[in-house]
Short mmCIF file of N, CA and C in Angstrom, two decimals:
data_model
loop_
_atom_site.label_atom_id
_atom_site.label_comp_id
_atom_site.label_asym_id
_atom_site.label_seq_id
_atom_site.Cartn_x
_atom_site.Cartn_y
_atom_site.Cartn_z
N UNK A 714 26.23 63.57 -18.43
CA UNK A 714 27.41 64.31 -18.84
C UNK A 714 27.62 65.48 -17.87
N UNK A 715 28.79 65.70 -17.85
CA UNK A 715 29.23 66.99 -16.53
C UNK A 715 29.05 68.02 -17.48
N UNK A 716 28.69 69.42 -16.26
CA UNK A 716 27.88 70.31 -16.89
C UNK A 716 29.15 71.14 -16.94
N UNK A 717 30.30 71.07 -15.82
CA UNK A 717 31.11 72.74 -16.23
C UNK A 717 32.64 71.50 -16.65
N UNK A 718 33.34 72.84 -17.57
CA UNK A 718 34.34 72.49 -18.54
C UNK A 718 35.17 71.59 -17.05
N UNK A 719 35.53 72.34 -16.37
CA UNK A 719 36.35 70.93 -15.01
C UNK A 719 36.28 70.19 -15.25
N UNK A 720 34.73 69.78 -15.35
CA UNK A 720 34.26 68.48 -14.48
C UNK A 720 34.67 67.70 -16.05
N UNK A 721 34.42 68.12 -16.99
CA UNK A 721 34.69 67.64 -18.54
C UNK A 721 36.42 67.46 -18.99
N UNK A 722 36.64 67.90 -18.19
CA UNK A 722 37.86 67.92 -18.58
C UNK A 722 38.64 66.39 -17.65
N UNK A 723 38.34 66.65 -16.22
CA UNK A 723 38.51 65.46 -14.95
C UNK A 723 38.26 64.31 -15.70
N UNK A 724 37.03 64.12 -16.58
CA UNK A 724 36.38 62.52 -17.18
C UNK A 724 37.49 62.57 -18.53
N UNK A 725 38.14 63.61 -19.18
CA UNK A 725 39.20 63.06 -19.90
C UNK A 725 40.66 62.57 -19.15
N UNK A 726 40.86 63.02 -18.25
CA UNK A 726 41.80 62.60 -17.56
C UNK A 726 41.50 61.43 -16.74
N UNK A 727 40.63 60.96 -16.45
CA UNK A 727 40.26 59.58 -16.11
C UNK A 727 40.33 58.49 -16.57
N UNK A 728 39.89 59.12 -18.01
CA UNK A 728 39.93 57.95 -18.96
C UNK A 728 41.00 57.50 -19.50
N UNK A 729 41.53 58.62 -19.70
CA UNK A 729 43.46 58.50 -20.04
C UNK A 729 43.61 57.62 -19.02
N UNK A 730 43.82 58.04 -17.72
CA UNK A 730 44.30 57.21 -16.62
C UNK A 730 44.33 55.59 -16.41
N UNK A 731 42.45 55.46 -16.76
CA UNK A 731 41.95 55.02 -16.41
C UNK A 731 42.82 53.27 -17.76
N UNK A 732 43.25 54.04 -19.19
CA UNK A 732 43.33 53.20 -20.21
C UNK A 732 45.01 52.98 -19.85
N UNK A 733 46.13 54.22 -19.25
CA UNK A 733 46.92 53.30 -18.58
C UNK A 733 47.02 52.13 -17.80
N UNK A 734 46.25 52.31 -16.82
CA UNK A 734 46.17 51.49 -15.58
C UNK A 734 45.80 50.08 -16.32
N UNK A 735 44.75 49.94 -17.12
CA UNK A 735 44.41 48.79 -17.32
C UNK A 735 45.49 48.46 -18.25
N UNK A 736 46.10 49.25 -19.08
CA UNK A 736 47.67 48.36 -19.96
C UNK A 736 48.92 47.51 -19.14
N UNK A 737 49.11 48.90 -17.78
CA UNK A 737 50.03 48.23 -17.02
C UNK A 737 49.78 46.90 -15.83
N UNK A 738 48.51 46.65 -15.64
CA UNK A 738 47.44 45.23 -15.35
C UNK A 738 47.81 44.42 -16.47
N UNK A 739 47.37 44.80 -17.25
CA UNK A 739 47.74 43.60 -18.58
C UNK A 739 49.18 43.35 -18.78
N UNK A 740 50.28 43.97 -18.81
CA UNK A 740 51.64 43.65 -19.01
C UNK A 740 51.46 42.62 -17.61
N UNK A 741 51.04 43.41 -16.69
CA UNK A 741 51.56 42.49 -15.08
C UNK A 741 51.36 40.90 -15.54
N UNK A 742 49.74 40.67 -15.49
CA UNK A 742 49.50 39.51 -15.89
C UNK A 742 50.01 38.50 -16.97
N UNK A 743 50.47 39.48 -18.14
CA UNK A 743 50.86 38.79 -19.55
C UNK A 743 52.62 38.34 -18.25
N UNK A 744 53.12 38.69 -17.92
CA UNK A 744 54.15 38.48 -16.74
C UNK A 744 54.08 36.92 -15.98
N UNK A 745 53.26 37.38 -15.64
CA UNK A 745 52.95 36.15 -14.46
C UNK A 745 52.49 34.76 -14.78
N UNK A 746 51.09 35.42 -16.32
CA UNK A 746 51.13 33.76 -17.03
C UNK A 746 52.31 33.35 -17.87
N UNK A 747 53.58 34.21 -18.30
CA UNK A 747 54.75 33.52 -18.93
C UNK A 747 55.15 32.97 -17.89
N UNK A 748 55.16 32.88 -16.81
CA UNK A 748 56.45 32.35 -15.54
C UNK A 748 55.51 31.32 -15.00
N UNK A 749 54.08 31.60 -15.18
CA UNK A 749 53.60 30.12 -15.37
C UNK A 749 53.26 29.24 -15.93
N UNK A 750 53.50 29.64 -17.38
CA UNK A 750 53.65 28.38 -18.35
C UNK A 750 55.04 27.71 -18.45
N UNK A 751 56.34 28.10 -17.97
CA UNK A 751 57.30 28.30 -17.89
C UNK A 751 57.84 26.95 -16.48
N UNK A 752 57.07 27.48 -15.72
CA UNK A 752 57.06 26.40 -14.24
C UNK A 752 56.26 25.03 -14.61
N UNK A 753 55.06 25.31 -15.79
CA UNK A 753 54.43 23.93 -16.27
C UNK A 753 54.99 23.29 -16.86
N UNK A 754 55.95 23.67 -17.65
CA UNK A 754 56.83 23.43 -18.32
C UNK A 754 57.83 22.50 -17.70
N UNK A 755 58.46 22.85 -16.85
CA UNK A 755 59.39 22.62 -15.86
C UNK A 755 60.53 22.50 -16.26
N UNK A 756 61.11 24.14 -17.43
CA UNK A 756 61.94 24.87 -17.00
C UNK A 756 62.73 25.70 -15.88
N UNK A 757 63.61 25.27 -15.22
CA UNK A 757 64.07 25.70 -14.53
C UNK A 757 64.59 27.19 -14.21
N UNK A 758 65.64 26.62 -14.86
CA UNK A 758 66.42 28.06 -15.66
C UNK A 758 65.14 29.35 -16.50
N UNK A 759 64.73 28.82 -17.70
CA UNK A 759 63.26 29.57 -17.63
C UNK A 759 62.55 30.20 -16.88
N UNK A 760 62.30 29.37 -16.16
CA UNK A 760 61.63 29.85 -14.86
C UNK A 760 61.78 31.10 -13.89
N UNK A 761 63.22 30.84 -14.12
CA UNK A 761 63.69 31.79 -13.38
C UNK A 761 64.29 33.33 -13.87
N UNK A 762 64.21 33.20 -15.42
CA UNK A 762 63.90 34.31 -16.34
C UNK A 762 62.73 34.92 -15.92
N UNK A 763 61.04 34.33 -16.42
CA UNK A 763 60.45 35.02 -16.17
C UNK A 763 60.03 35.27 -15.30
N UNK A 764 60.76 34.49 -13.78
CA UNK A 764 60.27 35.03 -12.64
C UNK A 764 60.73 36.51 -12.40
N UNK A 765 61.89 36.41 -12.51
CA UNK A 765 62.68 38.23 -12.29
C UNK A 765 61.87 39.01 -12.81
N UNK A 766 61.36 38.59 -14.30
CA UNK A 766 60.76 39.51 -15.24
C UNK A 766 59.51 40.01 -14.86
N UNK A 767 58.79 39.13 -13.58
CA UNK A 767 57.77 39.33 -13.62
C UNK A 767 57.32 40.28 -12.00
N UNK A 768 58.60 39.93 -11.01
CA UNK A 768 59.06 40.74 -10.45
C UNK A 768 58.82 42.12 -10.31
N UNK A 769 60.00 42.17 -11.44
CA UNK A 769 60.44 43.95 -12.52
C UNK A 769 58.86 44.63 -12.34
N UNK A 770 57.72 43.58 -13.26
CA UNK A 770 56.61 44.26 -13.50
C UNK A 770 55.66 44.32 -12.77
N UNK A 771 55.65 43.63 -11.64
CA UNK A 771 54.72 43.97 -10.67
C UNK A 771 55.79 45.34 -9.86
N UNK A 772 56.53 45.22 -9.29
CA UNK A 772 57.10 46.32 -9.04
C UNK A 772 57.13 47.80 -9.33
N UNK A 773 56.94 47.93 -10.86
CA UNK A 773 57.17 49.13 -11.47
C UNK A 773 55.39 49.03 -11.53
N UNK A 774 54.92 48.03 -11.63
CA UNK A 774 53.30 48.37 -11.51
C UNK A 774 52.94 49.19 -10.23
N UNK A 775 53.17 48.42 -9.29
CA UNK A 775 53.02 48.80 -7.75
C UNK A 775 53.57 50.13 -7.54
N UNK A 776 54.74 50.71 -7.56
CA UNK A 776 55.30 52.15 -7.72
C UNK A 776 54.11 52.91 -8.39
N UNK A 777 53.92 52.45 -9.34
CA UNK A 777 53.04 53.60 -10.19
C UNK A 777 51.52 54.05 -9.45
N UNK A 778 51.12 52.85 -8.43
CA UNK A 778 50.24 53.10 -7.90
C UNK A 778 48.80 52.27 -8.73
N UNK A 779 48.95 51.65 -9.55
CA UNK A 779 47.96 50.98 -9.91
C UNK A 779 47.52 49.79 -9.23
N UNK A 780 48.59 48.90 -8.26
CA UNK A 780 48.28 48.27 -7.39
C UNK A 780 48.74 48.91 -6.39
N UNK A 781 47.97 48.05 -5.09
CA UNK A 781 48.48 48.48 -3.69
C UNK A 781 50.07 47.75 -3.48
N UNK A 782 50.81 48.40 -3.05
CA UNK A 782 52.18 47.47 -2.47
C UNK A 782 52.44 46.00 -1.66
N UNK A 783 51.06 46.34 -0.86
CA UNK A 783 50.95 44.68 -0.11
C UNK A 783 49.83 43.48 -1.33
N UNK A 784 49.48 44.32 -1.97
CA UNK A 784 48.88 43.22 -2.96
C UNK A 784 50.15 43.20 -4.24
N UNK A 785 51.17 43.86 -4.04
CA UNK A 785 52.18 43.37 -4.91
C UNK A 785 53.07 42.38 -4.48
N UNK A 786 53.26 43.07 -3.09
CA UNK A 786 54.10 41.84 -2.21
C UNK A 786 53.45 40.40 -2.46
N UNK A 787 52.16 40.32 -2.25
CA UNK A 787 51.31 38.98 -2.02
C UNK A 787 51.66 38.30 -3.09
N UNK A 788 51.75 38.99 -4.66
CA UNK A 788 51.82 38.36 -6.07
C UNK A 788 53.28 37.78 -6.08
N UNK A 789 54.29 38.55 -5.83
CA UNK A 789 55.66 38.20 -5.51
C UNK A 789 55.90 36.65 -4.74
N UNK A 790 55.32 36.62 -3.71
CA UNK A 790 55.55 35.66 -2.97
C UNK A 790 54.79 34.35 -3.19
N UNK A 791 53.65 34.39 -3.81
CA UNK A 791 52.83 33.48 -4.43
C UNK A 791 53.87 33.11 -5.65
N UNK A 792 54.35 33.97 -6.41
CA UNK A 792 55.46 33.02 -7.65
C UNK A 792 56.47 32.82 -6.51
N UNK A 793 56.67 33.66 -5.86
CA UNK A 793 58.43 32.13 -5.05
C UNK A 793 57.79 31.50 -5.05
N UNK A 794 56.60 31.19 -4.31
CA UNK A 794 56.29 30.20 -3.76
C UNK A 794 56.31 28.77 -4.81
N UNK A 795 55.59 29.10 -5.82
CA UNK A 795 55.80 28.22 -7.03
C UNK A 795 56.66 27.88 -7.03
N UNK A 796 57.98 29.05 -7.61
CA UNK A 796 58.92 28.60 -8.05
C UNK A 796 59.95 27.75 -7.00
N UNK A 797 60.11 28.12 -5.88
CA UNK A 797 60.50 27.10 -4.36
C UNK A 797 60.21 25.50 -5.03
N UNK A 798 58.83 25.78 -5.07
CA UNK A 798 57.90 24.10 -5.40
C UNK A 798 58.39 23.27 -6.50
N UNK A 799 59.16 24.15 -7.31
CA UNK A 799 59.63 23.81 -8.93
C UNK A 799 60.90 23.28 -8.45
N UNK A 800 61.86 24.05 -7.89
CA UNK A 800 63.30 23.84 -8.27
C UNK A 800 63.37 22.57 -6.60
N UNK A 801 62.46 22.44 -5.62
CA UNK A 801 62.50 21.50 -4.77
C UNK A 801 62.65 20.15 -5.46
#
């Protein structure tokens, strides 16, 4: 345990942080497996709902700084890529 009030105070703000970050990870993903049950599906139109949607949330993830931007880009382009494969 940290000995001065700072350092006690830093590990509550971490943890806060720390219990965002992992909610807005979990929306991302809850994202990405709808747009891929959606493509298993082989909804089209669907598809292309929760692709935007999932977009939106890696995006506003990535802004926030919980991912890096080029590992958001990478997630982005991995669903075109799917979805390309779907509507081909």
């Amino acid at each position: 345990m940290a000995n001065s009030k700072s350092a006690q105070k830093r590990i509550r703000i971490i943890e806060k942080k720390t219990a965002i970050n992992k909610a807005r990870k979990s929306k991302m993903k809850t994202a990405i497996r709808r747009f891929e049950e959606a493509v298993a599906a082989g909804d089209v139109a669907l598809a292309q709902e929760k692709l935007n949607n999932a977009k939106k949330v890696i995006d506003k993830t990535a802004a926030k700084g919980t991912i890096h931007k080029n590992n958001a880009a990478r997630k982005k382009s991995k669903l075109e890529k799917k979805f390309n494969e779907l509507t081909a």
